[in-house]
Amino acid sequence: MKIDSKGFRAPPGEKVKLKKLPTLVKPICKSKKQYEKVLREHIGQLSSLQRLHSASRRYALLLIFQGMDAAGKDGAVRHVMSGVNPADCEVFDFKEPSAEELEHDFLWRTTRRLPERGRIGIFNRSYYEEVLVVRVHPKMLHPQGLPEALLERKNIWEGRYRSIVDLESHLYRNGTRTVKIFLHLSREEQRKRFLERIDEPDKNWKFSLADIHERKYWTQYMEAYEACLQETSTHHSPWYIVPADDKENARLIVSQIVLDALNDLKMAYPKTPEKRRLELESIREQLQREKPDE
């Protein structure tokens, strides 16, 4: 089943109004059984493409997941990437910066975790937190030790958008493809998922009072996301706004986005040089001359 992933892209340079974009769309599959079948097919295709990606070693793929608490970032990563070889894929979950990280520029801690060519890097939250949560709570800028002149500038966020776009442009020019996924969750669906985390004992660990505290700033977060999406979605590093109220739908859309990103790389297995081919033929002859064990 082919899903039109391009329909979820945030067009570069255009204003984003999240209230006008759906958090729920018509189910892609008619049944749970069909959903599981399509997801298995996607996972199988991803597994094959990931092996090719690892063998070709011409590009790196960076997947960035952003969204409000309970948007399904962990679940999307766990389900969609379940068939990928862990040896060639790393997931990083960026939470509150450490004291060491605060001593550096805001891109430093994530830049250190960028994937090598032939590998897939997954950022569960990312440097975008610096223009999202920090914008909603600007007091977080003070522990970063920035010069007072920078803190007083009204265009600090525009400067950070520019730094991010410049970084992603640099990465693109050097073989890293960046795919950014915003899981667009409704406030009501978040409320339901929070209640579920309270009511189900095996999900209690996922819930904290901080989640409820941040929920009070929903409007401010939506404004921060709108500004971020419209300022940093580019042709070479697009944002995808994925309706996230239906987890199964969201996972199928995400898996199609990743499949399309890998297919766009036009990869091929390395050709065997003539010298290497002759060497392998020699080894073949040696193995064929061996007598079977008695």
mmCIF file of C-alpha atoms in Angstrom:
data_model
loop_
_atom_site.group_PDB
_atom_site.id
_atom_site.type_symbol
_atom_site.label_atom_id
_atom_site.label_comp_id
_atom_site.label_asym_id
_atom_site.label_seq_id
_atom_site.Cartn_x
_atom_site.Cartn_y
_atom_site.Cartn_z
ATOM 1 C CA MET A 1 0.000 0.000 0.000
ATOM 2 C CA LYS A 2 1.466 3.340 -1.117
ATOM 3 C CA ILE A 3 0.791 6.392 1.059
ATOM 4 C CA ASP A 4 1.333 9.900 -0.325
ATOM 5 C CA SER A 5 3.864 11.128 2.233
ATOM 6 C CA LYS A 6 4.444 14.389 0.340
ATOM 7 C CA GLY A 7 0.928 15.450 1.264
ATOM 8 C CA PHE A 8 2.088 15.868 4.859
ATOM 9 C CA ARG A 9 5.050 18.137 4.093
ATOM 10 C CA ALA A 10 5.115 21.687 5.414
ATOM 11 C CA PRO A 11 5.735 23.751 2.248
ATOM 12 C CA PRO A 12 8.920 25.824 2.601
ATOM 13 C CA GLY A 13 8.298 29.524 3.126
ATOM 14 C CA GLU A 14 4.567 29.170 3.773
ATOM 15 C CA LYS A 15 2.810 30.073 7.007
ATOM 16 C CA VAL A 16 1.736 27.166 9.212
ATOM 17 C CA LYS A 17 -1.571 27.275 11.083
ATOM 18 C CA LEU A 18 -1.833 24.124 13.150
ATOM 19 C CA LYS A 19 -5.497 24.748 14.003
ATOM 20 C CA LYS A 20 -6.281 24.363 10.307
ATOM 21 C CA LEU A 21 -4.362 21.100 9.991
ATOM 22 C CA PRO A 22 -5.985 17.832 11.077
ATOM 23 C CA THR A 23 -4.807 15.785 14.023
ATOM 24 C CA LEU A 24 -7.001 12.923 12.785
ATOM 25 C CA VAL A 25 -7.546 11.726 9.224
ATOM 26 C CA LYS A 26 -9.463 8.864 7.617
ATOM 27 C CA PRO A 27 -7.936 5.492 8.612
ATOM 28 C CA ILE A 28 -5.540 4.173 6.006
ATOM 29 C CA CYS A 29 -6.529 0.590 6.778
ATOM 30 C CA LYS A 30 -9.987 -0.876 7.232
ATOM 31 C CA SER A 31 -9.022 -3.278 10.009
ATOM 32 C CA LYS A 32 -6.387 -4.064 12.618
ATOM 33 C CA LYS A 33 -5.346 -7.085 10.566
ATOM 34 C CA GLN A 34 -4.788 -4.983 7.466
ATOM 35 C CA TYR A 35 -2.841 -2.397 9.486
ATOM 36 C CA GLU A 36 -0.510 -5.071 10.863
ATOM 37 C CA LYS A 37 0.007 -6.495 7.369
ATOM 38 C CA VAL A 38 0.882 -3.113 5.836
ATOM 39 C CA LEU A 39 3.171 -2.222 8.739
ATOM 40 C CA ARG A 40 4.990 -5.571 8.360
ATOM 41 C CA GLU A 41 5.443 -4.858 4.654
ATOM 42 C CA HIS A 42 6.857 -1.415 5.413
ATOM 43 C CA ILE A 43 9.186 -2.818 8.060
ATOM 44 C CA GLY A 44 10.425 -5.462 5.625
ATOM 45 C CA GLN A 45 11.111 -2.842 2.953
ATOM 46 C CA LEU A 46 12.900 -0.651 5.510
ATOM 47 C CA SER A 47 15.062 -3.573 6.559
ATOM 48 C CA SER A 48 16.130 -4.215 2.951
ATOM 49 C CA LEU A 49 16.800 -0.540 2.252
ATOM 50 C CA GLN A 50 18.751 -0.174 5.476
ATOM 51 C CA ARG A 51 21.075 -3.030 4.440
ATOM 52 C CA LEU A 52 21.619 -1.323 1.092
ATOM 53 C CA HIS A 53 22.166 1.998 2.864
ATOM 54 C CA SER A 54 24.784 0.412 5.116
ATOM 55 C CA ALA A 55 26.572 -1.251 2.202
ATOM 56 C CA SER A 56 26.668 1.803 -0.060
ATOM 57 C CA ARG A 57 27.936 4.195 2.660
ATOM 58 C CA ARG A 58 27.329 7.293 0.575
ATOM 59 C CA TYR A 59 24.740 9.003 2.733
ATOM 60 C CA ALA A 60 23.710 9.346 6.356
ATOM 61 C CA LEU A 61 20.040 9.585 7.339
ATOM 62 C CA LEU A 62 18.926 11.688 10.303
ATOM 63 C CA LEU A 63 15.343 11.304 11.516
ATOM 64 C CA ILE A 64 14.058 13.922 13.958
ATOM 65 C CA PHE A 65 10.871 13.364 15.959
ATOM 66 C CA GLN A 66 9.164 16.250 17.735
ATOM 67 C CA GLY A 67 5.772 16.574 19.362
ATOM 68 C CA MET A 68 3.934 17.315 22.556
ATOM 69 C CA ASP A 69 4.068 14.874 25.480
ATOM 70 C CA ALA A 70 2.179 11.638 24.656
ATOM 71 C CA ALA A 71 2.233 12.396 20.903
ATOM 72 C CA GLY A 72 3.612 8.900 20.229
ATOM 73 C CA LYS A 73 7.269 9.594 19.472
ATOM 74 C CA ASP A 74 8.568 6.549 21.364
ATOM 75 C CA GLY A 75 5.938 4.256 19.867
ATOM 76 C CA ALA A 76 6.592 5.444 16.329
ATOM 77 C CA VAL A 77 10.316 4.807 16.690
ATOM 78 C CA ARG A 78 9.779 1.418 18.342
ATOM 79 C CA HIS A 79 7.270 0.092 15.805
ATOM 80 C CA VAL A 80 8.500 1.621 12.560
ATOM 81 C CA MET A 81 12.193 0.916 13.102
ATOM 82 C CA SER A 82 11.740 -2.568 14.608
ATOM 83 C CA GLY A 83 13.219 -4.304 11.541
ATOM 84 C CA VAL A 84 16.327 -2.147 11.282
ATOM 85 C CA ASN A 85 19.679 -3.648 12.260
ATOM 86 C CA PRO A 86 20.655 -2.001 15.591
ATOM 87 C CA ALA A 87 24.315 -2.107 14.549
ATOM 88 C CA ASP A 88 23.633 0.554 11.919
ATOM 89 C CA CYS A 89 21.097 2.673 13.766
ATOM 90 C CA GLU A 90 21.261 4.765 16.942
ATOM 91 C CA VAL A 91 18.496 6.489 18.886
ATOM 92 C CA PHE A 92 19.190 9.492 21.094
ATOM 93 C CA ASP A 93 16.653 10.936 23.512
ATOM 94 C CA PHE A 94 17.528 14.552 24.304
ATOM 95 C CA LYS A 95 16.174 15.737 27.616
ATOM 96 C CA GLU A 96 17.323 18.596 29.861
ATOM 97 C CA PRO A 97 20.881 19.693 28.958
ATOM 98 C CA SER A 98 23.704 18.737 31.299
ATOM 99 C CA ALA A 99 26.058 21.279 32.908
ATOM 100 C CA GLU A 100 28.708 20.430 30.312
ATOM 101 C CA GLU A 101 26.283 20.844 27.425
ATOM 102 C CA LEU A 102 25.205 24.262 28.701
ATOM 103 C CA GLU A 103 28.807 25.435 28.389
ATOM 104 C CA HIS A 104 28.602 25.039 24.599
ATOM 105 C CA ASP A 105 26.465 26.463 21.803
ATOM 106 C CA PHE A 106 22.953 25.022 21.633
ATOM 107 C CA LEU A 107 23.772 22.761 18.665
ATOM 108 C CA TRP A 108 26.831 21.131 20.240
ATOM 109 C CA ARG A 109 25.247 18.242 22.116
ATOM 110 C CA THR A 110 23.259 17.044 19.103
ATOM 111 C CA THR A 111 26.015 17.613 16.553
ATOM 112 C CA ARG A 112 28.149 15.121 18.487
ATOM 113 C CA ARG A 113 25.483 12.467 17.849
ATOM 114 C CA LEU A 114 25.049 12.881 14.107
ATOM 115 C CA PRO A 115 25.070 9.601 12.153
ATOM 116 C CA GLU A 116 27.991 8.479 10.025
ATOM 117 C CA ARG A 117 27.518 7.636 6.344
ATOM 118 C CA GLY A 118 25.758 4.327 5.982
ATOM 119 C CA ARG A 119 23.953 4.734 9.303
ATOM 120 C CA ILE A 120 20.604 6.021 10.518
ATOM 121 C CA GLY A 121 20.447 8.412 13.439
ATOM 122 C CA ILE A 122 17.180 9.026 15.278
ATOM 123 C CA PHE A 123 16.685 12.060 17.518
ATOM 124 C CA ASN A 124 13.749 11.730 19.903
ATOM 125 C CA ARG A 125 13.508 15.489 20.510
ATOM 126 C CA SER A 126 16.487 17.446 19.283
ATOM 127 C CA TYR A 127 18.102 20.849 18.903
ATOM 128 C CA TYR A 128 14.605 22.065 18.069
ATOM 129 C CA GLU A 129 13.854 22.063 21.789
ATOM 130 C CA GLU A 130 15.930 25.264 21.862
ATOM 131 C CA VAL A 131 13.302 27.109 19.810
ATOM 132 C CA LEU A 132 10.313 25.308 21.338
ATOM 133 C CA VAL A 133 10.430 24.632 25.086
ATOM 134 C CA VAL A 134 13.067 27.344 25.603
ATOM 135 C CA ARG A 135 10.941 29.828 23.667
ATOM 136 C CA VAL A 136 7.905 28.971 25.783
ATOM 137 C CA HIS A 137 10.077 29.270 28.920
ATOM 138 C CA PRO A 138 12.676 31.944 28.031
ATOM 139 C CA LYS A 139 14.091 31.858 31.564
ATOM 140 C CA MET A 140 15.865 28.688 30.417
ATOM 141 C CA LEU A 141 18.199 30.913 28.423
ATOM 142 C CA HIS A 142 19.868 32.304 31.549
ATOM 143 C CA PRO A 143 21.626 29.079 32.706
ATOM 144 C CA GLN A 144 23.151 28.845 29.209
ATOM 145 C CA GLY A 145 25.681 31.516 30.105
ATOM 146 C CA LEU A 146 25.040 33.618 27.012
ATOM 147 C CA PRO A 147 26.333 37.207 26.862
ATOM 148 C CA GLU A 148 23.784 39.734 28.130
ATOM 149 C CA ALA A 149 23.734 41.431 24.733
ATOM 150 C CA LEU A 150 22.441 38.221 23.147
ATOM 151 C CA LEU A 151 19.819 37.672 25.829
ATOM 152 C CA GLU A 152 18.432 41.157 25.293
ATOM 153 C CA ARG A 153 18.058 40.754 21.545
ATOM 154 C CA LYS A 154 14.445 40.358 20.448
ATOM 155 C CA ASN A 155 15.480 38.360 17.393
ATOM 156 C CA ILE A 156 17.301 35.607 19.301
ATOM 157 C CA TRP A 157 14.831 33.045 17.918
ATOM 158 C CA GLU A 158 15.321 34.191 14.336
ATOM 159 C CA GLY A 159 19.047 33.796 14.896
ATOM 160 C CA ARG A 160 18.550 30.263 16.125
ATOM 161 C CA TYR A 161 16.322 29.385 13.184
ATOM 162 C CA ARG A 162 19.087 30.607 10.899
ATOM 163 C CA SER A 163 21.695 28.528 12.748
ATOM 164 C CA ILE A 164 19.516 25.436 12.381
ATOM 165 C CA VAL A 165 18.814 25.989 8.682
ATOM 166 C CA ASP A 166 22.502 26.654 8.053
ATOM 167 C CA LEU A 167 23.458 23.454 9.879
ATOM 168 C CA GLU A 168 20.977 21.347 7.935
ATOM 169 C CA SER A 169 22.129 22.919 4.662
ATOM 170 C CA HIS A 170 25.729 22.082 5.570
ATOM 171 C CA LEU A 171 24.750 18.495 6.403
ATOM 172 C CA TYR A 172 22.885 18.155 3.106
ATOM 173 C CA ARG A 173 25.906 19.340 1.139
ATOM 174 C CA ASN A 174 27.971 16.687 2.878
ATOM 175 C CA GLY A 175 25.705 13.695 2.375
ATOM 176 C CA THR A 176 23.396 13.739 5.404
ATOM 177 C CA ARG A 177 19.687 13.721 4.650
ATOM 178 C CA THR A 178 17.541 15.174 7.433
ATOM 179 C CA VAL A 179 13.871 14.205 7.748
ATOM 180 C CA LYS A 180 11.854 15.984 10.433
ATOM 181 C CA ILE A 181 8.548 14.628 11.732
ATOM 182 C CA PHE A 182 6.142 16.605 13.901
ATOM 183 C CA LEU A 183 3.476 14.383 15.431
ATOM 184 C CA HIS A 184 0.438 16.666 15.482
ATOM 185 C CA LEU A 185 -1.627 15.710 18.543
ATOM 186 C CA SER A 186 -4.845 17.352 19.733
ATOM 187 C CA ARG A 187 -5.156 18.648 23.297
ATOM 188 C CA GLU A 188 -8.135 16.364 23.896
ATOM 189 C CA GLU A 189 -6.252 13.266 22.723
ATOM 190 C CA GLN A 190 -3.349 14.183 24.995
ATOM 191 C CA ARG A 191 -5.806 14.362 27.915
ATOM 192 C CA LYS A 192 -7.086 10.860 27.096
ATOM 193 C CA ARG A 193 -3.557 9.442 26.879
ATOM 194 C CA PHE A 194 -2.559 11.042 30.173
ATOM 195 C CA LEU A 195 -5.592 9.416 31.851
ATOM 196 C CA GLU A 196 -4.592 6.097 30.273
ATOM 197 C CA ARG A 197 -1.103 6.421 31.742
ATOM 198 C CA ILE A 198 -2.635 6.952 35.173
ATOM 199 C CA ASP A 199 -5.204 4.158 34.901
ATOM 200 C CA GLU A 200 -2.830 1.487 33.549
ATOM 201 C CA PRO A 201 -0.152 0.520 36.122
ATOM 202 C CA ASP A 202 2.379 -0.512 33.476
ATOM 203 C CA LYS A 203 2.195 3.023 32.046
ATOM 204 C CA ASN A 204 2.485 4.927 35.326
ATOM 205 C CA TRP A 205 6.214 5.382 34.829
ATOM 206 C CA LYS A 206 5.546 7.461 31.721
ATOM 207 C CA PHE A 207 3.623 10.108 33.625
ATOM 208 C CA SER A 208 4.932 12.992 35.727
ATOM 209 C CA LEU A 209 3.603 16.200 37.222
ATOM 210 C CA ALA A 210 5.793 18.095 34.765
ATOM 211 C CA ASP A 211 3.587 16.778 31.947
ATOM 212 C CA ILE A 212 0.530 18.432 33.481
ATOM 213 C CA HIS A 213 2.475 21.616 34.129
ATOM 214 C CA GLU A 214 3.525 21.901 30.470
ATOM 215 C CA ARG A 215 -0.042 21.214 29.325
ATOM 216 C CA LYS A 216 -0.991 24.650 30.729
ATOM 217 C CA TYR A 217 1.181 26.222 28.029
ATOM 218 C CA TRP A 218 -0.514 24.459 25.133
ATOM 219 C CA THR A 219 -1.337 27.649 23.223
ATOM 220 C CA GLN A 220 2.216 28.966 23.607
ATOM 221 C CA TYR A 221 3.634 25.657 22.394
ATOM 222 C CA MET A 222 1.421 25.665 19.326
ATOM 223 C CA GLU A 223 2.598 29.188 18.492
ATOM 224 C CA ALA A 224 6.231 28.132 18.965
ATOM 225 C CA TYR A 225 5.719 25.080 16.735
ATOM 226 C CA GLU A 226 4.042 27.151 14.033
ATOM 227 C CA ALA A 227 6.945 29.605 13.933
ATOM 228 C CA CYS A 228 9.498 26.794 13.997
ATOM 229 C CA LEU A 229 7.856 24.747 11.238
ATOM 230 C CA GLN A 230 7.446 27.657 8.855
ATOM 231 C CA GLU A 231 10.962 29.013 9.444
ATOM 232 C CA THR A 232 12.878 25.731 9.222
ATOM 233 C CA SER A 233 11.054 23.563 6.677
ATOM 234 C CA THR A 234 13.217 23.610 3.554
ATOM 235 C CA HIS A 235 13.316 21.697 0.273
ATOM 236 C CA HIS A 236 16.341 19.679 1.359
ATOM 237 C CA SER A 237 15.282 19.231 5.033
ATOM 238 C CA PRO A 238 11.480 19.242 5.112
ATOM 239 C CA TRP A 239 9.121 19.045 8.050
ATOM 240 C CA TYR A 240 6.294 16.510 7.879
ATOM 241 C CA ILE A 241 3.205 17.323 9.958
ATOM 242 C CA VAL A 242 1.715 13.917 10.771
ATOM 243 C CA PRO A 243 -1.799 13.629 12.289
ATOM 244 C CA ALA A 244 -1.125 11.764 15.542
ATOM 245 C CA ASP A 245 -4.483 11.199 17.238
ATOM 246 C CA ASP A 246 -4.653 7.740 15.616
ATOM 247 C CA LYS A 247 -1.417 5.941 16.538
ATOM 248 C CA GLU A 248 -1.737 3.235 13.893
ATOM 249 C CA ASN A 249 -2.352 5.749 11.117
ATOM 250 C CA ALA A 250 0.568 7.867 12.310
ATOM 251 C CA ARG A 251 2.950 4.883 12.299
ATOM 252 C CA LEU A 252 2.027 3.963 8.732
ATOM 253 C CA ILE A 253 2.538 7.541 7.569
ATOM 254 C CA VAL A 254 5.875 7.768 9.386
ATOM 255 C CA SER A 255 7.076 4.469 7.935
ATOM 256 C CA GLN A 256 6.164 5.669 4.421
ATOM 257 C CA ILE A 257 8.067 8.925 5.001
ATOM 258 C CA VAL A 258 11.190 6.996 6.008
ATOM 259 C CA LEU A 259 10.803 4.589 3.074
ATOM 260 C CA ASP A 260 10.526 7.485 0.641
ATOM 261 C CA ALA A 261 13.575 9.186 2.156
ATOM 262 C CA LEU A 262 15.693 6.054 1.684
ATOM 263 C CA ASN A 263 14.382 5.395 -1.827
ATOM 264 C CA ASP A 264 15.229 8.964 -2.832
ATOM 265 C CA LEU A 265 18.903 8.275 -2.135
ATOM 266 C CA LYS A 266 19.176 6.138 -5.314
ATOM 267 C CA MET A 267 21.571 3.730 -3.610
ATOM 268 C CA ALA A 268 23.351 0.730 -5.095
ATOM 269 C CA TYR A 269 25.546 -2.032 -3.719
ATOM 270 C CA PRO A 270 29.257 -1.344 -4.315
ATOM 271 C CA LYS A 271 30.656 -2.847 -7.511
ATOM 272 C CA THR A 272 33.350 -5.474 -7.028
ATOM 273 C CA PRO A 273 36.671 -4.307 -8.568
ATOM 274 C CA GLU A 274 38.322 -6.682 -11.028
ATOM 275 C CA LYS A 275 41.242 -7.327 -8.663
ATOM 276 C CA ARG A 276 38.846 -8.242 -5.858
ATOM 277 C CA ARG A 277 36.769 -10.458 -8.192
ATOM 278 C CA LEU A 278 39.851 -12.432 -9.199
ATOM 279 C CA GLU A 279 40.798 -12.793 -5.557
ATOM 280 C CA LEU A 280 37.357 -14.189 -4.763
ATOM 281 C CA GLU A 281 37.583 -16.622 -7.681
ATOM 282 C CA SER A 282 40.905 -17.863 -6.293
ATOM 283 C CA ILE A 283 39.324 -18.399 -2.881
ATOM 284 C CA ARG A 284 36.425 -20.237 -4.520
ATOM 285 C CA GLU A 285 38.851 -22.647 -6.221
ATOM 286 C CA GLN A 286 40.632 -23.304 -2.923
ATOM 287 C CA LEU A 287 37.365 -24.068 -1.176
ATOM 288 C CA GLN A 288 36.205 -26.363 -3.988
ATOM 289 C CA ARG A 289 39.460 -28.347 -3.860
ATOM 290 C CA GLU A 290 39.024 -29.085 -0.178
ATOM 291 C CA LYS A 291 37.929 -32.615 0.636
ATOM 292 C CA PRO A 292 34.762 -33.032 2.671
ATOM 293 C CA ASP A 293 35.294 -34.004 6.318
ATOM 294 C CA GLU A 294 35.104 -37.732 6.781
#
